[in-house]
Amino acid sequence: MTTTKAIHADGLRVAGAVLVAALLLAGLISPAYGKKDPEKKNVKGAPTAAATVDASKLVWPPPPDVTRVKWLAMVSGEDDLNPTPLKKRKKSWMDRMAGVSLPGDSGKPRLLKPYGVAVDSKGLIYVADAGQAAIFVFDLENRKVKMRGAQMLQTPSGIVIDDEDRLFIADSTQHEIFVVRPDGGLEGAFGQDRLGRPVGVAIDNENRFLYVVDAQAGRLVVFDADTMKFLRYIGKPSDDMALPGTFSSPTNVAVNSDGDVYVTDTFNSRVQVFNADGEFVRLFGKQGANPGMFMRPKGIAIDGDDHVYVVDSEFNNVQVFDREGRVLMFFGDRGETAGSFTLATGIAIDRQNRVIVSEQWNGRIQVFQYVSDKEAAPQYEKQAKAEAERAKNGAGK
């Protein structure tokens, strides 16, 4: 008898395989998927892609397969949360001569170059913006946004929030980690003597380890999340052999429910896995243009069922793997519309399995909802019964 757990895993894997096959047949992806399409000019009066897509119905994989990811929202700043009509200024003769197109910008702060993403216990979304040298805090429910750290940060990159809602910020330029209390006050800063260019950060709340990816030194640096003391290094720079346990410009890190540590080894086009003791466990992925392969893996996060999500900034999609590194499905492609990305970089998954992805080129975040194994189980069971019934009717003919 197939167990419920097996149905969940097999269902997501089959859904991913069906999605990939469907996209290949439809010509939506090719053996060179992820490469930029030739630029196309819009015909005057023709509907744009945004006008033909109902974003509220964007799901992956597409029907009739069981939905596992739903699109929810995209946000760049306060104007997206509280849109208001803007007064138009008439063009001067100088504007017309120069061909100037006046921007419809209210002047309110908006994301310029978002990278790291994190979510606190209240569901507030934190985004590190290197372009603004600040942390944006989005309250989607109450349609509010505020900024933190503008006076102390230079190049905020990776961010993570622990189970006490303390915010850890990696500043790549200042070579250190800032710790901010829930009330917004600075608790401390550390790591300047150990870090070259800190980028991604992750926390193991059980073991109280803070993992920091040092892209410059090509290794992972481990600190005690409470005392802020250095504990150890993991890995070293790769040579031409790119042996397991070595890195070439690693960027981000995530921790699963067992304390296993997943690191995007960006220039080696792979993900490496270590246990909580820092011992190498496995790696998956290689450079290539097929599902399960990478070109520029960057953001990484893990959902409530321990599926691993990897953002590829070249393919501009998010690939989903099981904990062993077997590809299950992917979502997203290159573009400007909902569900598409341009220079996708960071990712975070909160306790409600919301998936938040940052885009540097478009200066925005997009929010998705992962449908958990438990939530999807009734649909898989219904699908299995329907297939069994069709098989039975077919055998009776």
mmCIF file of N, CA and C in Angstrom, residues 97-226:
data_model
loop_
_atom_site.group_PDB
_atom_site.id
_atom_site.type_symbol
_atom_site.label_atom_id
_atom_site.label_comp_id
_atom_site.label_asym_id
_atom_site.label_seq_id
_atom_site.Cartn_x
_atom_site.Cartn_y
_atom_site.Cartn_z
ATOM 1 N N MET A 97 10.754 68.753 -26.976
ATOM 2 C CA MET A 97 11.906 68.739 -27.881
ATOM 3 C C MET A 97 12.854 67.593 -27.528
ATOM 4 N N ALA A 98 12.984 67.328 -26.229
ATOM 5 C CA ALA A 98 13.908 66.287 -25.783
ATOM 6 C C ALA A 98 13.262 64.908 -25.751
ATOM 7 N N GLY A 99 11.971 64.860 -25.995
ATOM 8 C CA GLY A 99 11.269 63.579 -25.978
ATOM 9 C C GLY A 99 11.121 63.002 -24.585
ATOM 10 N N VAL A 100 11.024 63.878 -23.577
ATOM 11 C CA VAL A 100 10.956 63.428 -22.195
ATOM 12 C C VAL A 100 9.583 62.849 -21.887
ATOM 13 N N SER A 101 9.590 61.694 -21.203
ATOM 14 C CA SER A 101 8.352 61.093 -20.714
ATOM 15 C C SER A 101 8.344 61.233 -19.202
ATOM 16 N N LEU A 102 7.433 62.004 -18.654
ATOM 17 C CA LEU A 102 7.426 62.295 -17.230
ATOM 18 C C LEU A 102 7.017 61.065 -16.432
ATOM 19 N N PRO A 103 7.768 60.723 -15.388
ATOM 20 C CA PRO A 103 7.445 59.545 -14.583
ATOM 21 C C PRO A 103 6.245 59.786 -13.687
ATOM 22 N N GLY A 104 5.461 58.726 -13.477
ATOM 23 C CA GLY A 104 4.334 58.827 -12.565
ATOM 24 C C GLY A 104 4.750 58.356 -11.193
ATOM 25 N N ASP A 105 5.672 59.065 -10.564
ATOM 26 C CA ASP A 105 6.233 58.664 -9.283
ATOM 27 C C ASP A 105 5.817 59.654 -8.212
ATOM 28 N N SER A 106 5.264 59.136 -7.115
ATOM 29 C CA SER A 106 4.794 60.000 -6.039
ATOM 30 C C SER A 106 5.936 60.505 -5.167
ATOM 31 N N GLY A 107 7.123 59.969 -5.336
ATOM 32 C CA GLY A 107 8.253 60.364 -4.517
ATOM 33 C C GLY A 107 8.386 59.555 -3.243
ATOM 34 N N LYS A 108 7.463 58.636 -2.972
ATOM 35 C CA LYS A 108 7.536 57.804 -1.785
ATOM 36 C C LYS A 108 8.612 56.738 -1.971
ATOM 37 N N PRO A 109 9.267 56.305 -0.886
ATOM 38 C CA PRO A 109 10.338 55.307 -1.001
ATOM 39 C C PRO A 109 9.858 54.027 -1.671
ATOM 40 N N ARG A 110 10.696 53.505 -2.539
ATOM 41 C CA ARG A 110 10.387 52.253 -3.209
ATOM 42 C C ARG A 110 11.677 51.482 -3.388
ATOM 43 N N LEU A 111 11.561 50.193 -3.555
ATOM 44 C CA LEU A 111 12.725 49.333 -3.695
ATOM 45 C C LEU A 111 13.523 49.689 -4.942
ATOM 46 N N LEU A 112 14.839 49.726 -4.794
ATOM 47 C CA LEU A 112 15.715 49.982 -5.925
ATOM 48 C C LEU A 112 16.522 48.751 -6.311
ATOM 49 N N LYS A 113 17.175 48.142 -5.315
ATOM 50 C CA LYS A 113 18.012 46.979 -5.579
ATOM 51 C C LYS A 113 17.858 45.976 -4.441
ATOM 52 N N PRO A 114 16.676 45.355 -4.348
ATOM 53 C CA PRO A 114 16.416 44.427 -3.239
ATOM 54 C C PRO A 114 17.229 43.147 -3.369
ATOM 55 N N TYR A 115 17.627 42.612 -2.230
ATOM 56 C CA TYR A 115 18.387 41.361 -2.223
ATOM 57 C C TYR A 115 17.787 40.399 -1.193
ATOM 58 N N GLY A 116 18.288 40.446 0.029
ATOM 59 C CA GLY A 116 17.821 39.502 1.036
ATOM 60 C C GLY A 116 16.398 39.752 1.484
ATOM 61 N N VAL A 117 15.709 38.674 1.879
ATOM 62 C CA VAL A 117 14.317 38.742 2.326
ATOM 63 C C VAL A 117 14.175 37.914 3.603
ATOM 64 N N ALA A 118 13.343 38.389 4.526
ATOM 65 C CA ALA A 118 13.049 37.644 5.754
ATOM 66 C C ALA A 118 11.646 38.019 6.217
ATOM 67 N N VAL A 119 11.056 37.170 7.071
ATOM 68 C CA VAL A 119 9.709 37.415 7.580
ATOM 69 C C VAL A 119 9.700 37.170 9.087
ATOM 70 N N ASP A 120 9.079 38.083 9.847
ATOM 71 C CA ASP A 120 9.040 37.896 11.302
ATOM 72 C C ASP A 120 7.799 37.124 11.730
ATOM 73 N N SER A 121 7.636 36.954 13.043
ATOM 74 C CA SER A 121 6.539 36.138 13.570
ATOM 75 C C SER A 121 5.171 36.761 13.330
ATOM 76 N N LYS A 122 5.134 38.068 13.039
ATOM 77 C CA LYS A 122 3.872 38.753 12.772
ATOM 78 C C LYS A 122 3.514 38.771 11.287
ATOM 79 N N GLY A 123 4.374 38.183 10.471
ATOM 80 C CA GLY A 123 4.121 38.164 9.044
ATOM 81 C C GLY A 123 4.631 39.372 8.294
ATOM 82 N N LEU A 124 5.372 40.268 8.984
ATOM 83 C CA LEU A 124 5.950 41.430 8.312
ATOM 84 C C LEU A 124 7.122 40.986 7.448
ATOM 85 N N ILE A 125 7.193 41.515 6.229
ATOM 86 C CA ILE A 125 8.224 41.128 5.278
ATOM 87 C C ILE A 125 9.341 42.167 5.282
ATOM 88 N N TYR A 126 10.565 41.723 5.526
ATOM 89 C CA TYR A 126 11.743 42.580 5.563
ATOM 90 C C TYR A 126 12.550 42.354 4.281
ATOM 91 N N VAL A 127 12.959 43.444 3.653
ATOM 92 C CA VAL A 127 13.725 43.352 2.408
ATOM 93 C C VAL A 127 14.962 44.235 2.512
ATOM 94 N N ALA A 128 16.136 43.660 2.308
ATOM 95 C CA ALA A 128 17.385 44.422 2.314
ATOM 96 C C ALA A 128 17.574 45.059 0.942
ATOM 97 N N ASP A 129 17.684 46.380 0.916
ATOM 98 C CA ASP A 129 17.822 47.114 -0.335
ATOM 99 C C ASP A 129 19.185 47.797 -0.377
ATOM 100 N N ALA A 130 20.093 47.250 -1.188
ATOM 101 C CA ALA A 130 21.431 47.832 -1.305
ATOM 102 C C ALA A 130 21.372 49.201 -1.972
ATOM 103 N N GLY A 131 20.401 49.408 -2.851
ATOM 104 C CA GLY A 131 20.274 50.688 -3.536
ATOM 105 C C GLY A 131 19.860 51.819 -2.618
ATOM 106 N N GLN A 132 19.061 51.506 -1.586
ATOM 107 C CA GLN A 132 18.608 52.501 -0.621
ATOM 108 C C GLN A 132 19.441 52.468 0.663
ATOM 109 N N ALA A 133 20.332 51.467 0.782
ATOM 110 C CA ALA A 133 21.126 51.283 2.006
ATOM 111 C C ALA A 133 20.222 51.234 3.235
ATOM 112 N N ALA A 134 19.146 50.454 3.128
ATOM 113 C CA ALA A 134 18.172 50.373 4.218
ATOM 114 C C ALA A 134 17.397 49.064 4.124
ATOM 115 N N ILE A 135 16.639 48.796 5.177
ATOM 116 C CA ILE A 135 15.754 47.638 5.222
ATOM 117 C C ILE A 135 14.317 48.132 5.108
ATOM 118 N N PHE A 136 13.585 47.644 4.120
ATOM 119 C CA PHE A 136 12.159 47.946 3.991
ATOM 120 C C PHE A 136 11.375 46.914 4.802
ATOM 121 N N VAL A 137 10.341 47.377 5.491
ATOM 122 C CA VAL A 137 9.460 46.483 6.240
ATOM 123 C C VAL A 137 8.043 46.655 5.696
ATOM 124 N N PHE A 138 7.534 45.601 5.055
ATOM 125 C CA PHE A 138 6.207 45.657 4.430
ATOM 126 C C PHE A 138 5.181 44.945 5.302
ATOM 127 N N ASP A 139 4.110 45.652 5.617
ATOM 128 C CA ASP A 139 2.961 45.086 6.307
ATOM 129 C C ASP A 139 1.848 44.992 5.259
ATOM 130 N N LEU A 140 1.753 43.842 4.599
ATOM 131 C CA LEU A 140 0.799 43.703 3.497
ATOM 132 C C LEU A 140 -0.641 43.736 3.984
ATOM 133 N N GLU A 141 -0.882 43.193 5.171
ATOM 134 C CA GLU A 141 -2.254 43.144 5.687
ATOM 135 C C GLU A 141 -2.799 44.537 5.954
ATOM 136 N N ASN A 142 -1.992 45.396 6.562
ATOM 137 C CA ASN A 142 -2.436 46.752 6.890
ATOM 138 C C ASN A 142 -1.987 47.792 5.869
ATOM 139 N N ARG A 143 -1.349 47.326 4.796
ATOM 140 C CA ARG A 143 -0.919 48.193 3.694
ATOM 141 C C ARG A 143 -0.018 49.336 4.172
ATOM 142 N N LYS A 144 1.022 48.946 4.906
ATOM 143 C CA LYS A 144 1.968 49.934 5.417
ATOM 144 C C LYS A 144 3.391 49.510 5.083
ATOM 145 N N VAL A 145 4.290 50.479 5.032
ATOM 146 C CA VAL A 145 5.703 50.199 4.813
ATOM 147 C C VAL A 145 6.527 51.201 5.615
ATOM 148 N N LYS A 146 7.607 50.718 6.198
ATOM 149 C CA LYS A 146 8.539 51.605 6.907
ATOM 150 C C LYS A 146 9.956 51.141 6.605
ATOM 151 N N MET A 147 10.936 51.957 6.994
ATOM 152 C CA MET A 147 12.328 51.645 6.713
ATOM 153 C C MET A 147 13.133 51.631 8.000
ATOM 154 N N ARG A 148 14.173 50.761 7.989
ATOM 155 C CA ARG A 148 15.049 50.653 9.143
ATOM 156 C C ARG A 148 16.511 50.681 8.702
ATOM 157 N N GLY A 149 17.367 51.128 9.618
ATOM 158 C CA GLY A 149 18.806 51.023 9.418
ATOM 159 C C GLY A 149 19.424 51.980 8.434
ATOM 160 N N ALA A 150 18.691 52.986 7.993
ATOM 161 C CA ALA A 150 19.195 53.894 6.954
ATOM 162 C C ALA A 150 20.436 54.665 7.395
ATOM 163 N N GLN A 151 20.629 54.859 8.697
ATOM 164 C CA GLN A 151 21.758 55.650 9.178
ATOM 165 C C GLN A 151 23.012 54.818 9.425
ATOM 166 N N MET A 152 22.869 53.506 9.515
ATOM 167 C CA MET A 152 24.041 52.697 9.875
ATOM 168 C C MET A 152 24.498 51.751 8.776
ATOM 169 N N LEU A 153 23.660 51.504 7.760
ATOM 170 C CA LEU A 153 23.984 50.519 6.738
ATOM 171 C C LEU A 153 24.609 51.153 5.499
ATOM 172 N N GLN A 154 25.427 50.372 4.814
ATOM 173 C CA GLN A 154 26.011 50.810 3.543
ATOM 174 C C GLN A 154 25.567 49.913 2.394
ATOM 175 N N THR A 155 25.795 48.603 2.530
ATOM 176 C CA THR A 155 25.354 47.666 1.494
ATOM 177 C C THR A 155 24.719 46.451 2.152
ATOM 178 N N PRO A 156 23.480 46.583 2.632
ATOM 179 C CA PRO A 156 22.819 45.426 3.232
ATOM 180 C C PRO A 156 22.525 44.369 2.169
ATOM 181 N N SER A 157 22.791 43.127 2.501
ATOM 182 C CA SER A 157 22.562 42.048 1.527
ATOM 183 C C SER A 157 21.670 40.976 2.143
ATOM 184 N N GLY A 158 22.265 39.946 2.743
ATOM 185 C CA GLY A 158 21.451 38.900 3.341
ATOM 186 C C GLY A 158 20.870 39.328 4.673
ATOM 187 N N ILE A 159 19.653 38.887 4.964
ATOM 188 C CA ILE A 159 19.019 39.144 6.263
ATOM 189 C C ILE A 159 18.303 37.886 6.728
ATOM 190 N N VAL A 160 18.188 37.734 8.033
ATOM 191 C CA VAL A 160 17.434 36.622 8.598
ATOM 192 C C VAL A 160 16.890 37.059 9.947
ATOM 193 N N ILE A 161 15.767 36.471 10.352
ATOM 194 C CA ILE A 161 15.123 36.806 11.625
ATOM 195 C C ILE A 161 15.019 35.542 12.462
ATOM 196 N N ASP A 162 15.447 35.611 13.737
ATOM 197 C CA ASP A 162 15.399 34.427 14.585
ATOM 198 C C ASP A 162 14.030 34.280 15.243
ATOM 199 N N ASP A 163 13.880 33.262 16.093
ATOM 200 C CA ASP A 163 12.572 33.001 16.696
ATOM 201 C C ASP A 163 12.199 33.992 17.782
ATOM 202 N N GLU A 164 13.096 34.942 18.090
ATOM 203 C CA GLU A 164 12.774 36.034 19.011
ATOM 204 C C GLU A 164 12.575 37.343 18.255
ATOM 205 N N ASP A 165 12.484 37.253 16.957
ATOM 206 C CA ASP A 165 12.291 38.400 16.060
ATOM 207 C C ASP A 165 13.466 39.371 16.043
ATOM 208 N N ARG A 166 14.640 38.880 16.368
ATOM 209 C CA ARG A 166 15.836 39.692 16.178
ATOM 210 C C ARG A 166 16.258 39.611 14.719
ATOM 211 N N LEU A 167 16.604 40.751 14.145
ATOM 212 C CA LEU A 167 16.977 40.840 12.743
ATOM 213 C C LEU A 167 18.498 40.874 12.609
ATOM 214 N N PHE A 168 19.048 39.941 11.822
ATOM 215 C CA PHE A 168 20.478 39.887 11.539
ATOM 216 C C PHE A 168 20.692 40.390 10.107
ATOM 217 N N ILE A 169 21.544 41.390 9.943
ATOM 218 C CA ILE A 169 21.775 42.015 8.640
ATOM 219 C C ILE A 169 23.244 41.878 8.264
ATOM 220 N N ALA A 170 23.516 41.289 7.106
ATOM 221 C CA ALA A 170 24.887 41.219 6.599
ATOM 222 C C ALA A 170 25.142 42.456 5.745
ATOM 223 N N ASP A 171 26.157 43.229 6.117
ATOM 224 C CA ASP A 171 26.538 44.406 5.330
ATOM 225 C C ASP A 171 27.836 44.080 4.594
ATOM 226 N N SER A 172 27.751 43.951 3.273
ATOM 227 C CA SER A 172 28.895 43.507 2.480
ATOM 228 C C SER A 172 30.038 44.504 2.471
ATOM 229 N N THR A 173 29.727 45.785 2.537
ATOM 230 C CA THR A 173 30.763 46.816 2.493
ATOM 231 C C THR A 173 31.460 46.982 3.836
ATOM 232 N N GLN A 174 30.696 46.912 4.910
ATOM 233 C CA GLN A 174 31.276 47.098 6.244
ATOM 234 C C GLN A 174 31.824 45.806 6.848
ATOM 235 N N HIS A 175 31.665 44.685 6.126
ATOM 236 C CA HIS A 175 32.239 43.395 6.531
ATOM 237 C C HIS A 175 31.758 42.931 7.898
ATOM 238 N N GLU A 176 30.508 43.198 8.229
ATOM 239 C CA GLU A 176 30.031 42.756 9.530
ATOM 240 C C GLU A 176 28.533 42.481 9.541
ATOM 241 N N ILE A 177 28.107 41.919 10.652
ATOM 242 C CA ILE A 177 26.706 41.575 10.858
ATOM 243 C C ILE A 177 26.127 42.497 11.923
ATOM 244 N N PHE A 178 25.003 43.136 11.601
ATOM 245 C CA PHE A 178 24.302 43.979 12.564
ATOM 246 C C PHE A 178 23.115 43.193 13.128
ATOM 247 N N VAL A 179 22.884 43.352 14.425
ATOM 248 C CA VAL A 179 21.748 42.694 15.073
ATOM 249 C C VAL A 179 20.793 43.775 15.572
ATOM 250 N N VAL A 180 19.558 43.709 15.102
ATOM 251 C CA VAL A 180 18.555 44.719 15.444
ATOM 252 C C VAL A 180 17.438 44.076 16.253
ATOM 253 N N ARG A 181 17.096 44.690 17.379
ATOM 254 C CA ARG A 181 16.023 44.180 18.238
ATOM 255 C C ARG A 181 14.655 44.386 17.579
ATOM 256 N N PRO A 182 13.629 43.692 18.058
ATOM 257 C CA PRO A 182 12.278 43.867 17.506
ATOM 258 C C PRO A 182 11.773 45.303 17.557
ATOM 259 N N ASP A 183 12.255 46.087 18.541
ATOM 260 C CA ASP A 183 11.807 47.475 18.640
ATOM 261 C C ASP A 183 12.572 48.403 17.703
ATOM 262 N N GLY A 184 13.506 47.855 16.948
ATOM 263 C CA GLY A 184 14.263 48.648 15.986
ATOM 264 C C GLY A 184 15.600 49.133 16.496
ATOM 265 N N GLY A 185 15.896 48.925 17.765
ATOM 266 C CA GLY A 185 17.163 49.363 18.329
ATOM 267 C C GLY A 185 18.298 48.407 17.991
ATOM 268 N N LEU A 186 19.507 48.933 17.925
ATOM 269 C CA LEU A 186 20.681 48.125 17.608
ATOM 270 C C LEU A 186 21.135 47.362 18.848
ATOM 271 N N GLU A 187 21.214 46.043 18.720
ATOM 272 C CA GLU A 187 21.678 45.203 19.822
ATOM 273 C C GLU A 187 23.190 45.022 19.783
ATOM 274 N N GLY A 188 23.754 44.975 18.577
ATOM 275 C CA GLY A 188 25.198 44.798 18.470
ATOM 276 C C GLY A 188 25.631 44.600 17.032
ATOM 277 N N ALA A 189 26.959 44.520 16.834
ATOM 278 C CA ALA A 189 27.539 44.265 15.520
ATOM 279 C C ALA A 189 28.785 43.420 15.725
ATOM 280 N N PHE A 190 29.056 42.523 14.800
ATOM 281 C CA PHE A 190 30.198 41.624 14.983
ATOM 282 C C PHE A 190 30.660 41.062 13.639
ATOM 283 N N GLY A 191 31.807 40.392 13.664
ATOM 284 C CA GLY A 191 32.303 39.662 12.507
ATOM 285 C C GLY A 191 33.277 40.398 11.616
ATOM 286 N N GLN A 192 33.570 41.655 11.916
ATOM 287 C CA GLN A 192 34.420 42.429 11.025
ATOM 288 C C GLN A 192 35.814 41.824 10.888
ATOM 289 N N ASP A 193 36.279 41.151 11.926
ATOM 290 C CA ASP A 193 37.608 40.534 11.882
ATOM 291 C C ASP A 193 37.596 39.165 11.223
ATOM 292 N N ARG A 194 36.410 38.660 10.861
ATOM 293 C CA ARG A 194 36.295 37.320 10.279
ATOM 294 C C ARG A 194 35.727 37.309 8.865
ATOM 295 N N LEU A 195 35.120 38.413 8.442
ATOM 296 C CA LEU A 195 34.360 38.418 7.196
ATOM 297 C C LEU A 195 34.999 39.315 6.136
ATOM 298 N N GLY A 196 35.044 38.791 4.889
ATOM 299 C CA GLY A 196 35.533 39.585 3.770
ATOM 300 C C GLY A 196 34.393 40.299 3.070
ATOM 301 N N ARG A 197 33.465 39.529 2.519
ATOM 302 C CA ARG A 197 32.262 40.098 1.889
ATOM 303 C C ARG A 197 31.072 39.232 2.253
ATOM 304 N N PRO A 198 30.482 39.455 3.426
ATOM 305 C CA PRO A 198 29.319 38.668 3.828
ATOM 306 C C PRO A 198 28.122 38.953 2.925
ATOM 307 N N VAL A 199 27.462 37.889 2.523
ATOM 308 C CA VAL A 199 26.314 38.045 1.615
ATOM 309 C C VAL A 199 25.071 37.415 2.230
ATOM 310 N N GLY A 200 24.930 36.102 2.119
ATOM 311 C CA GLY A 200 23.751 35.439 2.654
ATOM 312 C C GLY A 200 23.901 35.040 4.105
ATOM 313 N N VAL A 201 22.784 34.978 4.836
ATOM 314 C CA VAL A 201 22.777 34.549 6.229
ATOM 315 C C VAL A 201 21.584 33.633 6.485
ATOM 316 N N ALA A 202 21.758 32.723 7.434
ATOM 317 C CA ALA A 202 20.665 31.836 7.845
ATOM 318 C C ALA A 202 20.878 31.489 9.306
ATOM 319 N N ILE A 203 19.815 31.106 9.978
ATOM 320 C CA ILE A 203 19.926 30.774 11.393
ATOM 321 C C ILE A 203 19.335 29.408 11.686
ATOM 322 N N ASP A 204 20.034 28.662 12.531
ATOM 323 C CA ASP A 204 19.542 27.396 13.071
ATOM 324 C C ASP A 204 19.032 27.713 14.466
ATOM 325 N N ASN A 205 17.713 27.886 14.597
ATOM 326 C CA ASN A 205 17.134 28.293 15.877
ATOM 327 C C ASN A 205 17.299 27.229 16.954
ATOM 328 N N GLU A 206 17.383 25.972 16.547
ATOM 329 C CA GLU A 206 17.530 24.885 17.518
ATOM 330 C C GLU A 206 18.925 24.879 18.133
ATOM 331 N N ASN A 207 19.943 24.937 17.291
ATOM 332 C CA ASN A 207 21.326 24.892 17.766
ATOM 333 C C ASN A 207 21.915 26.268 18.040
ATOM 334 N N ARG A 208 21.172 27.307 17.681
ATOM 335 C CA ARG A 208 21.595 28.706 17.865
ATOM 336 C C ARG A 208 22.855 29.035 17.082
ATOM 337 N N PHE A 209 22.937 28.497 15.849
ATOM 338 C CA PHE A 209 24.036 28.812 14.949
ATOM 339 C C PHE A 209 23.585 29.866 13.942
ATOM 340 N N LEU A 210 24.428 30.863 13.728
ATOM 341 C CA LEU A 210 24.209 31.819 12.654
ATOM 342 C C LEU A 210 25.221 31.518 11.560
ATOM 343 N N TYR A 211 24.710 31.202 10.366
ATOM 344 C CA TYR A 211 25.574 30.897 9.225
ATOM 345 C C TYR A 211 25.680 32.125 8.324
ATOM 346 N N VAL A 212 26.907 32.493 7.984
ATOM 347 C CA VAL A 212 27.148 33.638 7.119
ATOM 348 C C VAL A 212 27.977 33.184 5.919
ATOM 349 N N VAL A 213 27.499 33.478 4.714
ATOM 350 C CA VAL A 213 28.248 33.151 3.505
ATOM 351 C C VAL A 213 29.221 34.283 3.208
ATOM 352 N N ASP A 214 30.504 33.950 3.124
ATOM 353 C CA ASP A 214 31.529 34.925 2.771
ATOM 354 C C ASP A 214 31.924 34.685 1.315
ATOM 355 N N ALA A 215 31.370 35.501 0.416
ATOM 356 C CA ALA A 215 31.617 35.312 -1.015
ATOM 357 C C ALA A 215 33.074 35.550 -1.375
ATOM 358 N N GLN A 216 33.705 36.484 -0.709
ATOM 359 C CA GLN A 216 35.096 36.816 -1.018
ATOM 360 C C GLN A 216 36.058 35.713 -0.575
ATOM 361 N N ALA A 217 35.855 35.188 0.611
ATOM 362 C CA ALA A 217 36.744 34.152 1.137
ATOM 363 C C ALA A 217 36.377 32.756 0.654
ATOM 364 N N GLY A 218 35.209 32.611 0.021
ATOM 365 C CA GLY A 218 34.796 31.312 -0.489
ATOM 366 C C GLY A 218 34.560 30.291 0.606
ATOM 367 N N ARG A 219 33.800 30.660 1.629
ATOM 368 C CA ARG A 219 33.533 29.731 2.717
ATOM 369 C C ARG A 219 32.309 30.182 3.518
ATOM 370 N N LEU A 220 31.909 29.323 4.421
ATOM 371 C CA LEU A 220 30.808 29.598 5.329
ATOM 372 C C LEU A 220 31.406 29.890 6.706
ATOM 373 N N VAL A 221 30.897 30.935 7.365
ATOM 374 C CA VAL A 221 31.395 31.313 8.682
ATOM 375 C C VAL A 221 30.264 31.104 9.685
ATOM 376 N N VAL A 222 30.571 30.409 10.786
ATOM 377 C CA VAL A 222 29.542 30.067 11.771
ATOM 378 C C VAL A 222 29.798 30.837 13.066
ATOM 379 N N PHE A 223 28.730 31.503 13.554
ATOM 380 C CA PHE A 223 28.794 32.250 14.810
ATOM 381 C C PHE A 223 27.732 31.719 15.771
ATOM 382 N N ASP A 224 27.924 31.979 17.050
ATOM 383 C CA ASP A 224 26.885 31.722 18.036
ATOM 384 C C ASP A 224 25.881 32.871 17.931
ATOM 385 N N ALA A 225 24.620 32.553 17.696
ATOM 386 C CA ALA A 225 23.608 33.589 17.453
ATOM 387 C C ALA A 225 23.309 34.429 18.690
ATOM 388 N N ASP A 226 23.649 33.933 19.882
ATOM 389 C CA ASP A 226 23.345 34.662 21.110
ATOM 390 C C ASP A 226 24.555 35.443 21.640
#
